[in-house]
mmCIF file with all atom_site columns, C-alpha atoms in Angstrom:
data_model
loop_
_atom_site.group_PDB
_atom_site.id
_atom_site.type_symbol
_atom_site.label_atom_id
_atom_site.label_alt_id
_atom_site.label_comp_id
_atom_site.label_asym_id
_atom_site.label_entity_id
_atom_site.label_seq_id
_atom_site.pdbx_PDB_ins_code
_atom_site.Cartn_x
_atom_site.Cartn_y
_atom_site.Cartn_z
_atom_site.occupancy
_atom_site.B_iso_or_equiv
_atom_site.pdbx_formal_charge
_atom_site.auth_seq_id
_atom_site.auth_comp_id
_atom_site.auth_asym_id
_atom_site.auth_atom_id
_atom_site.pdbx_PDB_model_num
ATOM 1   C CA . GLY A 1 1   ? -5.270  51.619 65.639 1.00 65.00 ? 1   GLY A CA 1
ATOM 2   C CA . ALA A 1 2   ? -5.281  53.799 62.504 1.00 83.00 ? 2   ALA A CA 1
ATOM 3   C CA . VAL A 1 3   ? -1.534  53.844 61.953 1.00 89.00 ? 3   VAL A CA 1
ATOM 4   C CA . VAL A 1 4   ? -0.062  55.157 58.733 1.00 93.00 ? 4   VAL A CA 1
ATOM 5   C CA . SER A 1 5   ? 3.597   54.729 57.860 1.00 94.00 ? 5   SER A CA 1
ATOM 6   C CA . GLN A 1 6   ? 5.764   56.366 55.239 1.00 96.00 ? 6   GLN A CA 1
ATOM 7   C CA . HIS A 1 7   ? 9.033   55.279 53.727 1.00 96.00 ? 7   HIS A CA 1
ATOM 8   C CA . PRO A 1 8   ? 11.606  56.637 53.501 1.00 97.00 ? 8   PRO A CA 1
ATOM 9   C CA . SER A 1 9   ? 11.521  59.220 56.249 1.00 95.00 ? 9   SER A CA 1
ATOM 10  C CA . ARG A 1 10  ? 14.255  61.214 54.608 1.00 96.00 ? 10  ARG A CA 1
ATOM 11  C CA . VAL A 1 11  ? 15.812  61.115 51.145 1.00 97.00 ? 11  VAL A CA 1
ATOM 12  C CA . ILE A 1 12  ? 18.515  63.099 49.426 1.00 97.00 ? 12  ILE A CA 1
ATOM 13  C CA . CYS A 1 13  ? 18.865  62.786 45.685 1.00 95.00 ? 13  CYS A CA 1
ATOM 14  C CA . LYS A 1 14  ? 20.543  64.439 42.743 1.00 96.00 ? 14  LYS A CA 1
ATOM 15  C CA . SER A 1 15  ? 18.683  66.721 40.400 1.00 96.00 ? 15  SER A CA 1
ATOM 16  C CA . GLY A 1 16  ? 17.109  64.819 37.510 1.00 96.00 ? 16  GLY A CA 1
ATOM 17  C CA . THR A 1 17  ? 16.552  61.564 39.368 1.00 96.00 ? 17  THR A CA 1
ATOM 18  C CA . SER A 1 18  ? 13.191  60.108 40.395 1.00 97.00 ? 18  SER A CA 1
ATOM 19  C CA . VAL A 1 19  ? 12.186  59.383 43.957 1.00 97.00 ? 19  VAL A CA 1
ATOM 20  C CA . LYS A 1 20  ? 9.445   57.061 45.170 1.00 97.00 ? 20  LYS A CA 1
ATOM 21  C CA . ILE A 1 21  ? 7.710   57.555 48.510 1.00 97.00 ? 21  ILE A CA 1
ATOM 22  C CA . GLU A 1 22  ? 5.517   54.844 49.982 1.00 97.00 ? 22  GLU A CA 1
ATOM 23  C CA . CYS A 1 23  ? 2.518   55.349 52.218 1.00 96.00 ? 23  CYS A CA 1
ATOM 24  C CA . ARG A 1 24  ? 1.018   52.362 54.022 1.00 95.00 ? 24  ARG A CA 1
ATOM 25  C CA . SER A 1 25  ? -1.981  51.934 56.261 1.00 93.00 ? 25  SER A CA 1
ATOM 26  C CA . LEU A 1 26  ? -0.871  49.335 58.794 1.00 92.00 ? 26  LEU A CA 1
ATOM 27  C CA . ASP A 1 27  ? -4.045  48.288 60.562 1.00 88.00 ? 27  ASP A CA 1
ATOM 28  C CA . PHE A 1 28  ? -6.903  49.330 58.328 1.00 88.00 ? 28  PHE A CA 1
ATOM 29  C CA . GLN A 1 29  ? -7.885  49.320 54.700 1.00 89.00 ? 29  GLN A CA 1
ATOM 30  C CA . ALA A 1 30  ? -7.460  52.740 53.173 1.00 88.00 ? 30  ALA A CA 1
ATOM 31  C CA . THR A 1 31  ? -9.868  53.224 50.330 1.00 85.00 ? 31  THR A CA 1
ATOM 32  C CA . THR A 1 32  ? -8.729  56.810 50.006 1.00 89.00 ? 32  THR A CA 1
ATOM 33  C CA . MET A 1 33  ? -5.280  58.298 50.461 1.00 92.00 ? 33  MET A CA 1
ATOM 34  C CA . PHE A 1 34  ? -4.222  61.895 50.226 1.00 94.00 ? 34  PHE A CA 1
ATOM 35  C CA . TRP A 1 35  ? -0.833  63.395 49.432 1.00 96.00 ? 35  TRP A CA 1
ATOM 36  C CA . TYR A 1 36  ? 0.197   66.735 50.868 1.00 95.00 ? 36  TYR A CA 1
ATOM 37  C CA . ARG A 1 37  ? 3.200   68.968 50.578 1.00 95.00 ? 37  ARG A CA 1
ATOM 38  C CA . GLN A 1 38  ? 4.371   71.205 53.372 1.00 90.00 ? 38  GLN A CA 1
ATOM 39  C CA . PHE A 1 39  ? 6.863   74.025 53.065 1.00 86.00 ? 39  PHE A CA 1
ATOM 40  C CA . PRO A 1 40  ? 8.800   75.201 56.136 1.00 82.00 ? 40  PRO A CA 1
ATOM 41  C CA . LYS A 1 41  ? 6.600   76.909 58.691 1.00 79.00 ? 41  LYS A CA 1
ATOM 42  C CA . GLN A 1 42  ? 3.571   76.658 56.442 1.00 83.00 ? 42  GLN A CA 1
ATOM 43  C CA . SER A 1 43  ? 0.386   74.705 56.338 1.00 85.00 ? 43  SER A CA 1
ATOM 44  C CA . LEU A 1 44  ? -0.261  71.569 54.328 1.00 88.00 ? 44  LEU A CA 1
ATOM 45  C CA . MET A 1 45  ? -1.099  71.859 50.669 1.00 90.00 ? 45  MET A CA 1
ATOM 46  C CA . LEU A 1 46  ? -3.195  69.048 49.224 1.00 92.00 ? 46  LEU A CA 1
ATOM 47  C CA . MET A 1 47  ? -1.601  67.690 46.073 1.00 95.00 ? 47  MET A CA 1
ATOM 48  C CA . ALA A 1 48  ? -3.887  64.838 45.120 1.00 94.00 ? 48  ALA A CA 1
ATOM 49  C CA . THR A 1 49  ? -6.500  62.368 46.269 1.00 91.00 ? 49  THR A CA 1
ATOM 50  C CA . SER A 1 50  ? -6.245  58.733 45.317 1.00 90.00 ? 50  SER A CA 1
ATOM 51  C CA . ASN A 1 51  ? -8.831  56.014 45.567 1.00 86.00 ? 51  ASN A CA 1
ATOM 52  C CA . GLU A 1 52  ? -7.773  52.393 45.439 1.00 82.00 ? 52  GLU A CA 1
ATOM 53  C CA . GLY A 1 53  ? -7.876  51.095 41.897 1.00 81.00 ? 53  GLY A CA 1
ATOM 54  C CA . SER A 1 54  ? -8.584  54.491 40.330 1.00 83.00 ? 54  SER A CA 1
ATOM 55  C CA . LYS A 1 55  ? -6.566  57.290 38.873 1.00 87.00 ? 55  LYS A CA 1
ATOM 56  C CA . ALA A 1 56  ? -5.616  60.019 41.291 1.00 91.00 ? 56  ALA A CA 1
ATOM 57  C CA . THR A 1 57  ? -7.407  63.350 41.285 1.00 92.00 ? 57  THR A CA 1
ATOM 58  C CA . TYR A 1 58  ? -4.915  66.196 41.300 1.00 94.00 ? 58  TYR A CA 1
ATOM 59  C CA . GLU A 1 59  ? -5.422  69.642 42.731 1.00 93.00 ? 59  GLU A CA 1
ATOM 60  C CA . GLN A 1 60  ? -5.186  72.635 40.474 1.00 92.00 ? 60  GLN A CA 1
ATOM 61  C CA . GLY A 1 61  ? -1.614  73.567 39.722 1.00 93.00 ? 61  GLY A CA 1
ATOM 62  C CA . VAL A 1 62  ? -0.127  70.157 40.561 1.00 95.00 ? 62  VAL A CA 1
ATOM 63  C CA . GLU A 1 63  ? 1.591   68.507 37.609 1.00 94.00 ? 63  GLU A CA 1
ATOM 64  C CA . LYS A 1 64  ? 0.301   64.991 37.033 1.00 93.00 ? 64  LYS A CA 1
ATOM 65  C CA . ASP A 1 65  ? 3.357   63.942 35.051 1.00 94.00 ? 65  ASP A CA 1
ATOM 66  C CA . LYS A 1 66  ? 5.669   65.295 37.696 1.00 95.00 ? 66  LYS A CA 1
ATOM 67  C CA . PHE A 1 67  ? 4.034   63.689 40.696 1.00 96.00 ? 67  PHE A CA 1
ATOM 68  C CA . LEU A 1 68  ? 2.912   60.181 39.801 1.00 96.00 ? 68  LEU A CA 1
ATOM 69  C CA . ILE A 1 69  ? 0.537   58.559 42.252 1.00 94.00 ? 69  ILE A CA 1
ATOM 70  C CA . ASN A 1 70  ? -0.363  54.905 42.360 1.00 91.00 ? 70  ASN A CA 1
ATOM 71  C CA . HIS A 1 71  ? -2.869  53.381 44.772 1.00 88.00 ? 71  HIS A CA 1
ATOM 72  C CA . ALA A 1 72  ? -2.740  49.764 43.727 1.00 82.00 ? 72  ALA A CA 1
ATOM 73  C CA . SER A 1 73  ? -3.929  48.165 46.948 1.00 89.00 ? 73  SER A CA 1
ATOM 74  C CA . LEU A 1 74  ? -6.021  49.010 49.989 1.00 89.00 ? 74  LEU A CA 1
ATOM 75  C CA . THR A 1 75  ? -2.931  49.468 52.126 1.00 92.00 ? 75  THR A CA 1
ATOM 76  C CA . LEU A 1 76  ? -0.394  51.090 49.832 1.00 93.00 ? 76  LEU A CA 1
ATOM 77  C CA . SER A 1 77  ? -0.105  54.276 47.832 1.00 94.00 ? 77  SER A CA 1
ATOM 78  C CA . THR A 1 78  ? 3.066   55.577 46.244 1.00 95.00 ? 78  THR A CA 1
ATOM 79  C CA . LEU A 1 79  ? 4.119   59.047 45.163 1.00 97.00 ? 79  LEU A CA 1
ATOM 80  C CA . THR A 1 80  ? 6.913   59.259 42.613 1.00 97.00 ? 80  THR A CA 1
ATOM 81  C CA . VAL A 1 81  ? 8.577   62.589 42.074 1.00 97.00 ? 81  VAL A CA 1
ATOM 82  C CA . THR A 1 82  ? 9.923   62.334 38.543 1.00 96.00 ? 82  THR A CA 1
ATOM 83  C CA . SER A 1 83  ? 12.996  64.190 37.366 1.00 96.00 ? 83  SER A CA 1
ATOM 84  C CA . ALA A 1 84  ? 13.293  65.922 40.697 1.00 96.00 ? 84  ALA A CA 1
ATOM 85  C CA . HIS A 1 85  ? 14.685  69.446 40.911 1.00 96.00 ? 85  HIS A CA 1
ATOM 86  C CA . PRO A 1 86  ? 15.757  71.517 43.912 1.00 95.00 ? 86  PRO A CA 1
ATOM 87  C CA . GLU A 1 87  ? 12.394  73.306 43.970 1.00 94.00 ? 87  GLU A CA 1
ATOM 88  C CA . ASP A 1 88  ? 10.755  69.941 44.667 1.00 95.00 ? 88  ASP A CA 1
ATOM 89  C CA . SER A 1 89  ? 12.554  69.788 47.994 1.00 95.00 ? 89  SER A CA 1
ATOM 90  C CA . SER A 1 90  ? 9.869   69.713 50.631 1.00 95.00 ? 90  SER A CA 1
ATOM 91  C CA . PHE A 1 91  ? 8.152   67.681 53.332 1.00 94.00 ? 91  PHE A CA 1
ATOM 92  C CA . TYR A 1 92  ? 5.665   65.244 51.799 1.00 96.00 ? 92  TYR A CA 1
ATOM 93  C CA . ILE A 1 93  ? 2.929   63.840 54.004 1.00 94.00 ? 93  ILE A CA 1
ATOM 94  C CA . CYS A 1 94  ? 0.315   61.244 53.199 1.00 95.00 ? 94  CYS A CA 1
ATOM 95  C CA . SER A 1 95  ? -2.929  60.518 54.969 1.00 94.00 ? 95  SER A CA 1
ATOM 96  C CA . ALA A 1 96  ? -5.478  57.757 54.717 1.00 92.00 ? 96  ALA A CA 1
ATOM 97  C CA . THR A 1 97  ? -9.131  57.224 55.435 1.00 88.00 ? 97  THR A CA 1
ATOM 98  C CA . ASP A 1 98  ? -11.323 54.186 55.579 1.00 78.00 ? 98  ASP A CA 1
ATOM 99  C CA . ARG A 1 99  ? -14.280 54.108 53.192 1.00 67.00 ? 99  ARG A CA 1
ATOM 100 C CA . GLY A 1 100 ? -14.045 57.827 52.539 1.00 56.00 ? 100 GLY A CA 1
ATOM 101 C CA . TRP A 1 101 ? -14.886 58.716 56.114 1.00 65.00 ? 101 TRP A CA 1
ATOM 102 C CA . GLU A 1 102 ? -13.986 62.138 57.334 1.00 69.00 ? 102 GLU A CA 1
ATOM 103 C CA . THR A 1 103 ? -11.143 61.481 59.718 1.00 82.00 ? 103 THR A CA 1
ATOM 104 C CA . GLN A 1 104 ? -7.769  61.394 58.022 1.00 87.00 ? 104 GLN A CA 1
ATOM 105 C CA . TYR A 1 105 ? -4.849  59.646 59.687 1.00 90.00 ? 105 TYR A CA 1
ATOM 106 C CA . PHE A 1 106 ? -1.475  61.021 58.763 1.00 92.00 ? 106 PHE A CA 1
ATOM 107 C CA . GLY A 1 107 ? 1.863   59.414 58.124 1.00 93.00 ? 107 GLY A CA 1
ATOM 108 C CA . PRO A 1 108 ? 5.041   60.768 59.731 1.00 92.00 ? 108 PRO A CA 1
ATOM 109 C CA . GLY A 1 109 ? 6.156   62.510 56.549 1.00 93.00 ? 109 GLY A CA 1
ATOM 110 C CA . THR A 1 110 ? 9.083   62.221 54.147 1.00 95.00 ? 110 THR A CA 1
ATOM 111 C CA . ARG A 1 111 ? 11.636  64.965 53.869 1.00 95.00 ? 111 ARG A CA 1
ATOM 112 C CA . LEU A 1 112 ? 12.971  65.229 50.321 1.00 96.00 ? 112 LEU A CA 1
ATOM 113 C CA . LEU A 1 113 ? 16.105  67.200 49.526 1.00 96.00 ? 113 LEU A CA 1
ATOM 114 C CA . VAL A 1 114 ? 17.112  67.535 45.898 1.00 96.00 ? 114 VAL A CA 1
ATOM 115 C CA . LEU A 1 115 ? 20.646  68.700 45.310 1.00 96.00 ? 115 LEU A CA 1
ATOM 116 C CA . GLY B 2 1   ? -15.076 78.056 49.033 1.00 81.00 ? 1   GLY B CA 1
ATOM 117 C CA . ASN B 2 2   ? -14.154 76.658 52.400 1.00 86.00 ? 2   ASN B CA 1
ATOM 118 C CA . SER B 2 3   ? -11.566 78.359 54.565 1.00 91.00 ? 3   SER B CA 1
ATOM 119 C CA . VAL B 2 4   ? -10.113 78.195 58.057 1.00 94.00 ? 4   VAL B CA 1
ATOM 120 C CA . THR B 2 5   ? -8.597  81.124 59.910 1.00 95.00 ? 5   THR B CA 1
ATOM 121 C CA . GLN B 2 6   ? -6.631  80.555 63.073 1.00 94.00 ? 6   GLN B CA 1
ATOM 122 C CA . MET B 2 7   ? -4.714  82.944 65.232 1.00 89.00 ? 7   MET B CA 1
ATOM 123 C CA . GLU B 2 8   ? -1.200  83.509 64.112 1.00 85.00 ? 8   GLU B CA 1
ATOM 124 C CA . GLY B 2 9   ? 1.597   82.641 66.402 1.00 86.00 ? 9   GLY B CA 1
ATOM 125 C CA . PRO B 2 10  ? 3.944   82.114 67.741 1.00 94.00 ? 10  PRO B CA 1
ATOM 126 C CA . VAL B 2 11  ? 2.348   81.701 71.134 1.00 96.00 ? 11  VAL B CA 1
ATOM 127 C CA . THR B 2 12  ? 4.715   81.460 74.074 1.00 97.00 ? 12  THR B CA 1
ATOM 128 C CA . LEU B 2 13  ? 3.446   80.439 77.498 1.00 97.00 ? 13  LEU B CA 1
ATOM 129 C CA . SER B 2 14  ? 4.829   79.378 80.801 1.00 97.00 ? 14  SER B CA 1
ATOM 130 C CA . GLU B 2 15  ? 4.106   75.905 82.089 1.00 97.00 ? 15  GLU B CA 1
ATOM 131 C CA . GLU B 2 16  ? 0.673   75.581 83.725 1.00 97.00 ? 16  GLU B CA 1
ATOM 132 C CA . ALA B 2 17  ? -0.682  78.640 81.904 1.00 97.00 ? 17  ALA B CA 1
ATOM 133 C CA . PHE B 2 18  ? -4.093  78.630 80.213 1.00 98.00 ? 18  PHE B CA 1
ATOM 134 C CA . LEU B 2 19  ? -4.095  78.169 76.452 1.00 97.00 ? 19  LEU B CA 1
ATOM 135 C CA . THR B 2 20  ? -6.536  79.422 73.854 1.00 97.00 ? 20  THR B CA 1
ATOM 136 C CA . ILE B 2 21  ? -5.941  79.190 70.127 1.00 97.00 ? 21  ILE B CA 1
ATOM 137 C CA . ASN B 2 22  ? -8.732  80.781 68.145 1.00 97.00 ? 22  ASN B CA 1
ATOM 138 C CA . CYS B 2 23  ? -10.120 79.183 65.006 1.00 98.00 ? 23  CYS B CA 1
ATOM 139 C CA . THR B 2 24  ? -12.974 80.338 62.802 1.00 97.00 ? 24  THR B CA 1
ATOM 140 C CA . TYR B 2 25  ? -14.206 78.839 59.593 1.00 96.00 ? 25  TYR B CA 1
ATOM 141 C CA . THR B 2 26  ? -16.220 79.490 56.476 1.00 94.00 ? 26  THR B CA 1
ATOM 142 C CA . ALA B 2 27  ? -17.957 76.588 54.850 1.00 90.00 ? 27  ALA B CA 1
ATOM 143 C CA . THR B 2 28  ? -21.057 75.583 52.988 1.00 82.00 ? 28  THR B CA 1
ATOM 144 C CA . GLY B 2 29  ? -23.178 72.962 54.602 1.00 80.00 ? 29  GLY B CA 1
ATOM 145 C CA . TYR B 2 30  ? -22.207 71.348 57.869 1.00 83.00 ? 30  TYR B CA 1
ATOM 146 C CA . PRO B 2 31  ? -18.533 70.491 58.021 1.00 90.00 ? 31  PRO B CA 1
ATOM 147 C CA . SER B 2 32  ? -16.757 68.458 60.642 1.00 91.00 ? 32  SER B CA 1
ATOM 148 C CA . LEU B 2 33  ? -14.035 70.269 62.543 1.00 94.00 ? 33  LEU B CA 1
ATOM 149 C CA . PHE B 2 34  ? -10.656 69.035 63.689 1.00 95.00 ? 34  PHE B CA 1
ATOM 150 C CA . TRP B 2 35  ? -7.561  70.019 65.580 1.00 97.00 ? 35  TRP B CA 1
ATOM 151 C CA . TYR B 2 36  ? -4.332  68.368 64.545 1.00 95.00 ? 36  TYR B CA 1
ATOM 152 C CA . VAL B 2 37  ? -0.955  68.672 66.270 1.00 96.00 ? 37  VAL B CA 1
ATOM 153 C CA . GLN B 2 38  ? 2.443   68.451 64.617 1.00 92.00 ? 38  GLN B CA 1
ATOM 154 C CA . TYR B 2 39  ? 5.554   67.895 66.686 1.00 91.00 ? 39  TYR B CA 1
ATOM 155 C CA . PRO B 2 40  ? 8.904   68.965 65.201 1.00 86.00 ? 40  PRO B CA 1
ATOM 156 C CA . GLY B 2 41  ? 9.922   66.851 62.236 1.00 82.00 ? 41  GLY B CA 1
ATOM 157 C CA . GLU B 2 42  ? 6.831   64.684 62.377 1.00 84.00 ? 42  GLU B CA 1
ATOM 158 C CA . GLY B 2 43  ? 3.543   64.265 60.567 1.00 85.00 ? 43  GLY B CA 1
ATOM 159 C CA . LEU B 2 44  ? 0.190   65.351 61.933 1.00 89.00 ? 44  LEU B CA 1
ATOM 160 C CA . GLN B 2 45  ? -1.647  63.666 64.749 1.00 91.00 ? 45  GLN B CA 1
ATOM 161 C CA . LEU B 2 46  ? -5.361  64.002 65.263 1.00 92.00 ? 46  LEU B CA 1
ATOM 162 C CA . LEU B 2 47  ? -5.892  65.774 68.566 1.00 96.00 ? 47  LEU B CA 1
ATOM 163 C CA . LEU B 2 48  ? -9.674  66.057 68.670 1.00 96.00 ? 48  LEU B CA 1
ATOM 164 C CA . LYS B 2 49  ? -12.703 66.488 66.475 1.00 94.00 ? 49  LYS B CA 1
ATOM 165 C CA . ALA B 2 50  ? -16.360 67.479 66.483 1.00 95.00 ? 50  ALA B CA 1
ATOM 166 C CA . THR B 2 51  ? -18.854 66.503 63.839 1.00 91.00 ? 51  THR B CA 1
ATOM 167 C CA . LYS B 2 52  ? -21.867 68.668 64.590 1.00 91.00 ? 52  LYS B CA 1
ATOM 168 C CA . ALA B 2 53  ? -22.904 71.883 66.238 1.00 93.00 ? 53  ALA B CA 1
ATOM 169 C CA . ASP B 2 54  ? -22.456 72.083 70.017 1.00 95.00 ? 54  ASP B CA 1
ATOM 170 C CA . ASP B 2 55  ? -20.305 68.961 70.077 1.00 95.00 ? 55  ASP B CA 1
ATOM 171 C CA . LYS B 2 56  ? -17.241 69.205 72.289 1.00 97.00 ? 56  LYS B CA 1
ATOM 172 C CA . GLY B 2 57  ? -14.111 67.351 71.283 1.00 97.00 ? 57  GLY B CA 1
ATOM 173 C CA . SER B 2 58  ? -11.589 66.591 74.003 1.00 97.00 ? 58  SER B CA 1
ATOM 174 C CA . ASN B 2 59  ? -8.311  64.756 74.378 1.00 97.00 ? 59  ASN B CA 1
ATOM 175 C CA . LYS B 2 60  ? -5.235  64.986 76.616 1.00 95.00 ? 60  LYS B CA 1
ATOM 176 C CA . GLY B 2 61  ? -6.690  67.952 78.482 1.00 97.00 ? 61  GLY B CA 1
ATOM 177 C CA . PHE B 2 62  ? -7.432  69.881 75.286 1.00 98.00 ? 62  PHE B CA 1
ATOM 178 C CA . GLU B 2 63  ? -10.974 70.693 74.302 1.00 98.00 ? 63  GLU B CA 1
ATOM 179 C CA . ALA B 2 64  ? -12.844 72.596 71.620 1.00 98.00 ? 64  ALA B CA 1
ATOM 180 C CA . THR B 2 65  ? -16.553 73.210 71.080 1.00 98.00 ? 65  THR B CA 1
ATOM 181 C CA . TYR B 2 66  ? -18.197 73.412 67.660 1.00 97.00 ? 66  TYR B CA 1
ATOM 182 C CA . ARG B 2 67  ? -20.004 76.764 67.683 1.00 96.00 ? 67  ARG B CA 1
ATOM 183 C CA . LYS B 2 68  ? -22.162 77.103 64.604 1.00 93.00 ? 68  LYS B CA 1
ATOM 184 C CA . GLU B 2 69  ? -23.507 80.526 65.558 1.00 94.00 ? 69  GLU B CA 1
ATOM 185 C CA . THR B 2 70  ? -20.035 82.030 65.660 1.00 95.00 ? 70  THR B CA 1
ATOM 186 C CA . THR B 2 71  ? -18.483 79.555 63.160 1.00 96.00 ? 71  THR B CA 1
ATOM 187 C CA . SER B 2 72  ? -15.717 78.870 65.629 1.00 97.00 ? 72  SER B CA 1
ATOM 188 C CA . PHE B 2 73  ? -13.796 75.941 67.069 1.00 98.00 ? 73  PHE B CA 1
ATOM 189 C CA . HIS B 2 74  ? -11.377 77.440 69.567 1.00 98.00 ? 74  HIS B CA 1
ATOM 190 C CA . LEU B 2 75  ? -8.823  75.147 71.190 1.00 98.00 ? 75  LEU B CA 1
ATOM 191 C CA . GLU B 2 76  ? -8.335  75.404 74.957 1.00 98.00 ? 76  GLU B CA 1
ATOM 192 C CA . LYS B 2 77  ? -6.291  73.772 77.649 1.00 98.00 ? 77  LYS B CA 1
ATOM 193 C CA . GLY B 2 78  ? -6.367  74.705 81.284 1.00 97.00 ? 78  GLY B CA 1
ATOM 194 C CA . SER B 2 79  ? -2.743  73.993 82.136 1.00 96.00 ? 79  SER B CA 1
ATOM 195 C CA . VAL B 2 80  ? -0.140  73.521 79.423 1.00 97.00 ? 80  VAL B CA 1
ATOM 196 C CA . GLN B 2 81  ? 3.022   71.480 79.740 1.00 97.00 ? 81  GLN B CA 1
ATOM 197 C CA . VAL B 2 82  ? 6.387   71.769 78.052 1.00 96.00 ? 82  VAL B CA 1
ATOM 198 C CA . SER B 2 83  ? 5.539   68.634 76.085 1.00 95.00 ? 83  SER B CA 1
ATOM 199 C CA . ASP B 2 84  ? 2.613   70.488 74.474 1.00 97.00 ? 84  ASP B CA 1
ATOM 200 C CA . SER B 2 85  ? 5.064   72.589 72.463 1.00 96.00 ? 85  SER B CA 1
ATOM 201 C CA . ALA B 2 86  ? 4.148   71.961 68.828 1.00 96.00 ? 86  ALA B CA 1
ATOM 202 C CA . VAL B 2 87  ? 2.297   73.412 65.869 1.00 94.00 ? 87  VAL B CA 1
ATOM 203 C CA . TYR B 2 88  ? -1.479  73.195 66.071 1.00 96.00 ? 88  TYR B CA 1
ATOM 204 C CA . PHE B 2 89  ? -3.665  73.107 62.958 1.00 95.00 ? 89  PHE B CA 1
ATOM 205 C CA . CYS B 2 90  ? -7.373  73.734 62.845 1.00 96.00 ? 90  CYS B CA 1
ATOM 206 C CA . ALA B 2 91  ? -9.118  72.034 59.926 1.00 94.00 ? 91  ALA B CA 1
ATOM 207 C CA . LEU B 2 92  ? -12.519 71.371 58.493 1.00 92.00 ? 92  LEU B CA 1
ATOM 208 C CA . SER B 2 93  ? -13.712 68.463 56.446 1.00 88.00 ? 93  SER B CA 1
ATOM 209 C CA . ALA B 2 94  ? -16.195 68.820 53.644 1.00 77.00 ? 94  ALA B CA 1
ATOM 210 C CA . ASN B 2 95  ? -17.436 66.361 51.093 1.00 69.00 ? 95  ASN B CA 1
ATOM 211 C CA . SER B 2 96  ? -15.566 66.888 47.846 1.00 60.00 ? 96  SER B CA 1
ATOM 212 C CA . GLY B 2 97  ? -17.946 64.829 45.810 1.00 60.00 ? 97  GLY B CA 1
ATOM 213 C CA . GLY B 2 98  ? -18.684 61.141 45.861 1.00 57.00 ? 98  GLY B CA 1
ATOM 214 C CA . SER B 2 99  ? -17.417 59.651 49.062 1.00 53.00 ? 99  SER B CA 1
ATOM 215 C CA . ASN B 2 100 ? -14.240 61.688 49.464 1.00 62.00 ? 100 ASN B CA 1
ATOM 216 C CA . TYR B 2 101 ? -13.753 64.282 52.149 1.00 76.00 ? 101 TYR B CA 1
ATOM 217 C CA . LYS B 2 102 ? -11.112 66.957 51.755 1.00 83.00 ? 102 LYS B CA 1
ATOM 218 C CA . LEU B 2 103 ? -9.491  68.729 54.649 1.00 89.00 ? 103 LEU B CA 1
ATOM 219 C CA . THR B 2 104 ? -9.027  72.467 54.588 1.00 90.00 ? 104 THR B CA 1
ATOM 220 C CA . PHE B 2 105 ? -6.329  73.590 57.018 1.00 92.00 ? 105 PHE B CA 1
ATOM 221 C CA . GLY B 2 106 ? -5.599  76.794 58.821 1.00 93.00 ? 106 GLY B CA 1
ATOM 222 C CA . LYS B 2 107 ? -2.047  78.103 58.628 1.00 91.00 ? 107 LYS B CA 1
ATOM 223 C CA . GLY B 2 108 ? -1.024  76.591 61.935 1.00 93.00 ? 108 GLY B CA 1
ATOM 224 C CA . THR B 2 109 ? -0.081  78.113 65.275 1.00 95.00 ? 109 THR B CA 1
ATOM 225 C CA . LEU B 2 110 ? 3.277   77.439 66.856 1.00 95.00 ? 110 LEU B CA 1
ATOM 226 C CA . LEU B 2 111 ? 3.038   76.974 70.607 1.00 97.00 ? 111 LEU B CA 1
ATOM 227 C CA . THR B 2 112 ? 6.110   77.082 72.795 1.00 97.00 ? 112 THR B CA 1
ATOM 228 C CA . VAL B 2 113 ? 5.772   76.271 76.480 1.00 97.00 ? 113 VAL B CA 1
ATOM 229 C CA . ASN B 2 114 ? 8.645   77.256 78.724 1.00 97.00 ? 114 ASN B CA 1
ATOM 230 C CA . PRO B 2 115 ? 9.373   75.529 82.039 1.00 95.00 ? 115 PRO B CA 1
#
């Protein structure tokens, strides 16, 4: 149980294009999903928290218009990197919890490379 | 604010050696504590957790005890295997308001086990 998937697992795009990453909870209803960014050999940096049906809460320093988050259903949240630039290249990981409980279950991550 | 400090790696061991990865934390209130493991190119997997003082989390031969008096949650394994090679993250969970819990991560410790 508690499986979270992400799609795509890897994406390469040109600078200036937008990229959408999906995060799905496969066997539970995720009232809360989190989006993280991880740079090589570093820890995870929380970008935003999203509750189903509400606007996402962004961490300080994360651009809301750059990283659009939608949590339209209890099993799906999407992160759209708008007008991507090479500095947005990173490993993006989502996690999900049920009813705001403490244990977060993580997706396998999406590696984004912007050329 | 909350913080997690874990021993910096990399840690290199021979198979069947004893493993300890130190983790200490600073938090207000009574956080829950977690160890997550990340294999190369993958997302994070929950390894074990403890939700209150003196609790011991255990899984796959790994264990860690929630020590409130020393604010520690050290990870141990009696006999490591090559397949344990990964990055290990210590984390704490604290209520961020409402029903959401945010994870605060340590920087991660890379473990390499040689045959």
